[in-house]
Short mmCIF file of C-alpha atoms in Angstrom, two decimals:
data_model
loop_
_atom_site.label_atom_id
_atom_site.label_comp_id
_atom_site.label_asym_id
_atom_site.label_seq_id
_atom_site.Cartn_x
_atom_site.Cartn_y
_atom_site.Cartn_z
CA MET A 88 -26.89 -4.30 -83.02
CA THR A 89 -25.18 -2.39 -86.29
CA ASP A 90 -26.26 -3.21 -89.79
CA PHE A 91 -23.57 -5.06 -91.84
CA THR A 92 -22.01 -2.75 -94.47
CA PRO A 93 -19.85 -4.58 -96.21
CA ILE A 94 -19.52 -2.21 -99.38
CA ALA A 95 -19.41 0.81 -97.45
CA SER A 96 -16.80 -0.27 -95.29
CA LEU A 97 -14.70 -2.06 -98.42
CA ILE A 98 -14.79 1.71 -100.39
CA GLY A 99 -13.89 3.32 -97.11
CA GLY A 100 -10.72 0.68 -97.05
CA VAL A 101 -9.99 1.89 -100.59
CA LEU A 102 -10.13 5.37 -99.59
CA ILE A 103 -7.79 4.67 -96.37
CA GLY A 104 -5.08 2.16 -98.69
CA LEU A 105 -5.35 5.32 -101.47
CA SER A 106 -4.35 8.00 -99.00
CA ALA A 107 -1.29 5.84 -97.32
CA VAL A 108 0.03 4.67 -100.79
CA LEU A 109 0.03 8.60 -101.81
CA LEU A 110 1.46 9.77 -98.50
CA MET A 111 4.36 7.38 -99.34
CA LEU A 112 4.74 8.28 -102.83
CA TRP A 113 4.93 11.95 -101.96
CA GLU A 114 6.07 11.97 -98.39
CA GLY A 115 7.92 8.61 -98.48
CA ARG A 116 6.40 8.28 -94.75
CA THR A 117 3.78 5.22 -93.74
CA ALA A 118 0.47 6.57 -92.72
CA GLY A 119 0.56 5.46 -89.29
CA ILE A 120 -1.88 7.80 -87.27
CA SER A 121 -0.53 7.39 -83.90
CA GLY A 122 3.14 8.29 -85.38
CA ILE A 123 1.73 11.55 -87.08
CA ALA A 124 -0.15 12.66 -84.23
CA SER A 125 2.37 11.69 -81.56
CA ARG A 126 5.07 13.55 -83.43
CA LEU A 127 3.05 16.77 -83.41
CA LEU A 128 4.19 16.96 -79.55
CA PRO A 129 8.00 18.05 -78.61
CA PRO A 130 10.56 16.45 -78.55
CA TYR A 131 10.94 17.29 -82.67
CA ARG A 132 13.56 15.02 -84.60
CA ASP A 133 12.97 16.32 -87.89
CA ASP A 134 11.74 18.75 -90.17
CA ALA A 135 8.21 17.15 -91.17
CA LEU A 136 6.24 18.99 -88.78
CA LEU A 137 4.00 20.97 -91.63
CA SER A 138 3.61 17.77 -93.12
CA ARG A 139 2.11 15.74 -90.09
CA PHE A 140 -0.14 19.04 -88.93
CA GLY A 141 -1.51 19.12 -92.39
CA PHE A 142 -2.84 15.34 -92.43
CA VAL A 143 -4.03 16.00 -88.98
CA THR A 144 -6.02 18.69 -89.79
CA GLY A 145 -7.33 16.88 -93.32
CA LEU A 146 -8.33 13.90 -90.86
CA ALA A 147 -10.34 16.28 -88.55
CA ALA A 148 -11.77 18.17 -91.47
CA ALA A 149 -12.96 14.98 -93.15
CA PRO A 150 -16.67 15.39 -91.01
CA PHE A 151 -17.07 18.81 -92.46
CA ALA A 152 -15.90 18.10 -95.81
CA ILE A 153 -18.77 15.04 -96.30
CA VAL A 154 -21.40 17.33 -94.39
CA THR A 155 -20.64 20.11 -96.74
CA PHE A 156 -20.17 18.48 -100.17
CA THR A 157 -23.04 15.60 -99.75
CA GLY A 158 -25.20 16.79 -97.11
CA ALA A 159 -25.31 13.38 -95.49
CA GLN A 160 -25.56 12.93 -91.91
CA ILE A 161 -22.94 11.15 -90.27
CA SER A 162 -24.23 8.58 -87.61
CA GLN A 163 -22.28 7.51 -84.58
CA THR A 164 -22.92 6.31 -81.01
CA VAL A 165 -20.04 6.96 -78.70
CA SER A 166 -20.19 6.30 -75.10
CA SER A 167 -21.27 9.11 -72.32
CA ASN A 168 -19.65 7.45 -69.79
CA LEU A 169 -16.64 10.12 -69.46
CA PRO A 170 -14.53 8.21 -67.19
CA LEU A 171 -14.84 5.09 -69.04
CA MET A 172 -13.56 7.52 -72.23
CA ILE A 173 -10.43 9.08 -70.44
CA VAL A 174 -9.48 5.92 -69.34
CA SER A 175 -9.67 4.36 -72.84
CA GLY A 176 -8.09 7.69 -74.23
CA LEU A 177 -5.13 7.17 -72.13
CA LEU A 178 -4.28 3.29 -72.89
CA VAL A 179 -5.16 3.62 -76.53
CA GLY A 180 -2.71 6.76 -76.69
CA PHE A 181 -0.29 5.39 -74.61
CA GLY A 182 -0.07 2.03 -75.99
CA SER A 183 0.01 2.81 -79.66
CA VAL A 184 2.76 5.25 -78.98
CA TYR A 185 4.56 2.43 -76.53
CA GLY A 186 4.10 -0.22 -79.28
CA LYS A 187 4.95 2.55 -82.07
CA GLY A 188 2.00 1.94 -83.74
CA CYS A 189 -1.96 1.33 -84.27
CA THR A 190 -4.42 -0.02 -86.75
CA SER A 191 -3.12 2.54 -89.51
CA GLY A 192 0.52 2.08 -88.69
CA HIS A 193 0.81 -1.47 -87.97
CA GLY A 194 -2.46 -2.72 -89.37
CA VAL A 195 -2.41 -1.42 -92.74
CA CYS A 196 0.84 -0.25 -93.51
CA GLY A 197 2.83 -2.72 -91.91
CA LEU A 198 0.71 -5.95 -92.94
CA SER A 199 0.87 -4.74 -96.43
CA ARG A 200 4.73 -4.43 -96.15
CA LEU A 201 4.49 -8.50 -95.05
CA SER A 202 6.40 -7.01 -91.76
CA MET A 203 6.66 -9.84 -89.06
CA ARG A 204 6.50 -7.00 -86.41
CA SER A 205 3.19 -5.65 -87.57
CA LEU A 206 1.62 -9.00 -87.98
CA VAL A 207 2.59 -9.50 -83.87
CA ALA A 208 1.47 -6.10 -82.97
CA THR A 209 -1.78 -6.40 -85.16
CA ALA A 210 -2.68 -9.97 -83.15
CA SER A 211 -1.76 -8.83 -80.13
CA PHE A 212 -4.17 -5.63 -80.26
CA MET A 213 -6.78 -7.80 -81.91
CA ALA A 214 -6.81 -10.28 -79.20
CA SER A 215 -6.43 -7.76 -76.24
CA ALA A 216 -9.45 -5.62 -77.79
CA ILE A 217 -11.70 -8.80 -78.33
CA ALA A 218 -10.95 -9.92 -74.88
CA SER A 219 -11.64 -6.33 -73.47
CA VAL A 220 -15.05 -6.36 -75.24
CA PHE A 221 -15.77 -9.42 -73.96
CA ILE A 222 -15.01 -9.05 -70.34
CA ILE A 223 -17.41 -5.54 -70.48
CA ARG A 224 -19.80 -6.94 -72.27
CA HIS A 225 -20.26 -10.74 -71.31
CA VAL A 226 -18.77 -10.67 -67.86
CA ILE A 227 -18.71 -7.65 -65.78
CA MET B 193 2.65 23.31 -100.32
CA SER B 194 3.38 20.51 -98.28
CA PHE B 195 0.78 21.58 -95.80
CA LEU B 196 -1.82 21.60 -98.24
CA VAL B 197 -0.77 18.37 -100.12
CA ASN B 198 -1.00 16.30 -96.93
CA LEU B 199 -4.15 17.99 -95.91
CA GLY B 200 -5.62 16.43 -98.72
CA PHE B 201 -4.18 13.06 -97.95
CA GLY B 202 -5.71 13.60 -94.60
CA LEU B 203 -8.92 14.53 -95.88
CA LEU B 204 -8.97 11.29 -98.01
CA PHE B 205 -8.16 8.80 -95.11
CA GLY B 206 -10.90 10.74 -92.86
CA ILE B 207 -13.30 10.68 -95.29
CA GLY B 208 -12.70 6.58 -95.47
CA LEU B 209 -12.57 6.53 -91.98
CA LEU B 210 -16.44 7.59 -91.71
CA PHE B 211 -17.07 6.06 -94.94
CA SER B 212 -16.18 2.53 -93.60
CA GLY B 213 -17.72 2.60 -90.18
CA MET B 214 -14.54 3.07 -88.54
CA SER B 215 -15.47 6.22 -86.81
CA ASP B 216 -18.26 4.64 -85.09
CA PRO B 217 -17.51 3.57 -82.09
CA ALA B 218 -20.81 1.10 -81.75
CA LYS B 219 -19.49 -0.22 -85.40
CA VAL B 220 -15.75 -0.95 -83.89
CA LEU B 221 -17.28 -2.46 -80.48
CA ASN B 222 -19.53 -4.91 -82.52
CA PHE B 223 -17.02 -6.00 -85.08
CA LEU B 224 -14.60 -6.75 -81.59
CA ASP B 225 -17.55 -9.05 -79.85
CA LEU B 226 -17.30 -12.11 -81.63
CA PHE B 227 -19.38 -13.63 -78.85
CA GLY B 228 -22.19 -10.96 -78.78
CA THR B 229 -23.94 -8.84 -81.45
CA TRP B 230 -20.76 -9.44 -84.25
CA ASP B 231 -20.67 -7.31 -86.96
CA PRO B 232 -17.93 -7.99 -89.42
CA SER B 233 -18.53 -5.01 -91.64
CA LEU B 234 -14.83 -3.72 -90.46
CA ALA B 235 -12.99 -6.70 -91.59
CA PHE B 236 -13.95 -5.10 -95.13
CA VAL B 237 -12.02 -1.86 -93.94
CA MET B 238 -8.85 -3.54 -93.34
CA GLY B 239 -9.42 -5.86 -96.34
CA GLY B 240 -9.63 -3.16 -98.58
CA ALA B 241 -7.00 -0.69 -97.10
CA VAL B 242 -4.54 -3.95 -96.83
CA ILE B 243 -5.17 -4.72 -100.57
CA VAL B 244 -4.87 -1.63 -102.15
CA THR B 245 -1.45 -0.21 -99.88
CA PHE B 246 -0.02 -3.94 -100.67
CA VAL B 247 -0.42 -3.29 -104.78
CA GLY B 248 0.54 0.51 -104.16
CA TYR B 249 3.18 0.75 -101.95
CA ARG B 250 5.02 -2.08 -104.44
CA LEU B 251 4.44 0.39 -107.49
CA VAL B 252 5.70 3.60 -105.64
CA PHE B 253 8.63 1.60 -104.25
CA ARG B 254 9.98 1.19 -107.99
CA ARG B 255 10.48 4.32 -107.97
CA GLY B 256 13.59 5.37 -106.04
CA GLN B 257 12.43 8.16 -103.97
CA PRO B 258 9.50 10.00 -103.12
CA ILE B 259 8.22 13.24 -104.99
CA ALA B 260 8.81 15.47 -102.09
CA GLY B 261 11.77 13.85 -100.23
CA GLU B 262 14.91 12.12 -100.78
CA GLN B 263 14.24 8.48 -99.51
CA PHE B 264 11.80 6.59 -98.46
CA HIS B 265 11.45 6.56 -94.36
CA LEU B 266 10.79 2.67 -93.17
CA PRO B 267 10.81 1.18 -89.75
CA MET B 268 14.08 -0.89 -90.35
CA HIS B 269 14.06 -3.41 -87.46
CA ASP B 270 12.22 -6.16 -87.40
CA ASP B 271 12.64 -7.57 -83.58
CA ILE B 272 9.74 -8.48 -81.78
CA ASP B 273 10.17 -7.47 -78.51
CA ARG B 274 8.40 -6.93 -75.06
CA ARG B 275 7.93 -3.34 -75.92
CA LEU B 276 6.43 -3.95 -79.03
CA LEU B 277 3.56 -6.66 -77.07
CA ALA B 278 3.32 -4.71 -74.18
CA GLY B 279 2.23 -1.56 -76.43
CA SER B 280 0.29 -3.12 -78.87
CA ALA B 281 -1.80 -5.16 -75.84
CA THR B 282 -2.25 -2.04 -74.00
CA PHE B 283 -3.79 -0.51 -77.20
CA GLY B 284 -6.03 -2.84 -77.45
CA ILE B 285 -7.36 -2.96 -74.27
CA GLY B 286 -8.41 1.06 -74.56
CA TRP B 287 -9.42 0.09 -77.94
CA GLY B 288 -11.91 -2.72 -76.66
CA LEU B 289 -13.30 0.39 -73.96
CA GLY B 290 -14.05 2.91 -76.05
CA GLY B 291 -14.16 1.41 -79.47
CA PHE B 292 -11.91 4.60 -80.94
CA CYS B 293 -8.32 4.32 -82.19
CA PRO B 294 -6.27 7.08 -83.20
CA GLY B 295 -7.43 8.23 -86.65
CA PRO B 296 -11.34 7.82 -86.07
CA ALA B 297 -11.07 9.50 -82.75
CA LEU B 298 -9.51 12.25 -84.67
CA THR B 299 -11.78 12.39 -87.02
CA ALA B 300 -15.08 12.24 -85.00
CA LEU B 301 -13.51 15.20 -82.97
CA GLY B 302 -15.59 17.44 -84.91
CA LEU B 303 -18.75 15.39 -84.24
CA GLY B 304 -18.78 17.17 -81.21
CA ALA B 305 -19.31 13.76 -78.73
CA SER B 306 -18.84 14.34 -75.30
CA GLY B 307 -17.34 10.69 -75.03
CA THR B 308 -14.76 11.88 -78.10
CA LEU B 309 -13.97 15.17 -76.33
CA VAL B 310 -12.84 13.80 -73.47
CA PHE B 311 -11.07 10.61 -75.35
CA VAL B 312 -8.86 12.67 -77.66
CA PRO B 313 -7.42 14.90 -74.82
CA ALA B 314 -6.69 11.98 -73.01
CA MET B 315 -4.97 10.22 -75.94
CA ILE B 316 -2.70 12.74 -76.70
CA LEU B 317 -1.77 12.89 -73.13
CA GLY B 318 -0.89 8.93 -73.21
CA MET B 319 0.96 9.57 -76.45
CA TRP B 320 2.83 12.23 -74.96
CA ALA B 321 3.86 10.33 -72.05
CA ALA B 322 4.99 7.18 -74.17
CA ARG B 323 6.87 9.64 -76.22
CA ILE B 324 8.70 11.10 -73.04
CA LEU B 325 9.60 7.62 -71.75
CA THR B 326 10.47 6.35 -74.96
CA ASP B 327 12.12 9.04 -76.61
CA GLY B 328 13.94 10.79 -73.94
CA PRO B 329 14.67 14.70 -73.30
CA ALA B 330 14.77 16.65 -76.59
CA ARG B 331 17.87 16.91 -77.97
CA THR B 332 19.63 20.37 -78.01
CA ARG B 333 19.38 21.87 -81.59
CA THR B 334 22.83 22.55 -83.55
CA ALA B 335 22.61 25.49 -86.17
#
């Protein structure tokens, strides 16, 4: 069980949205993390490498910023089944780039632009994720 | 300059992920477990983010161009193809297995859980494989 946290989740969502809007205002780019992260790898197609590197550095620095400035403890539970996490990582990395977007690119930025493509993609990954959890927790 | 500004945006995004619970796989997996220990919290993350982005994008697009660029880079195609469906479905299966999508995994990296430490390199390998498969070999740079 995890606690129902609508207020914290809503505030977190607002911060994510704010970041996406600022990135569009400044860079003119969507805040799709799979796109930003995968384009740190070659082949390079444009000159936004430094911007992407900055964004990912900020993402990775977030827990240190929270702990340093608020002293709050960050609790999380990650599976220690390492083979499972490796398979999961391969599927997430490959699928999000092959499908041109993940939770942020299709789910937040795409839906906000009322993109039909992103709506279909979001429905598709939500459905397969729910099915994946159902099979692991209730079938196997 | 663009490095530091984007670092700020990434930091804001990451703090949002941590605050929302999105970077806790236990919470994500319970959100996806509709027929078990369902925790609907993360619907509020999506809701909050989409509302702010929906309104914010409209305000931003009133400008002709972004502050630090000449044009907005938006996906132009709107076709629903097999690649979109197959890729998204594959991503979802992986998301349901581990509870991490790309942003939260990168943000959780510094928390140092062993599962995260193997997930992120595997994810990057998967991304690279998809880039090579779809993007073709590097074009030769012209001076």
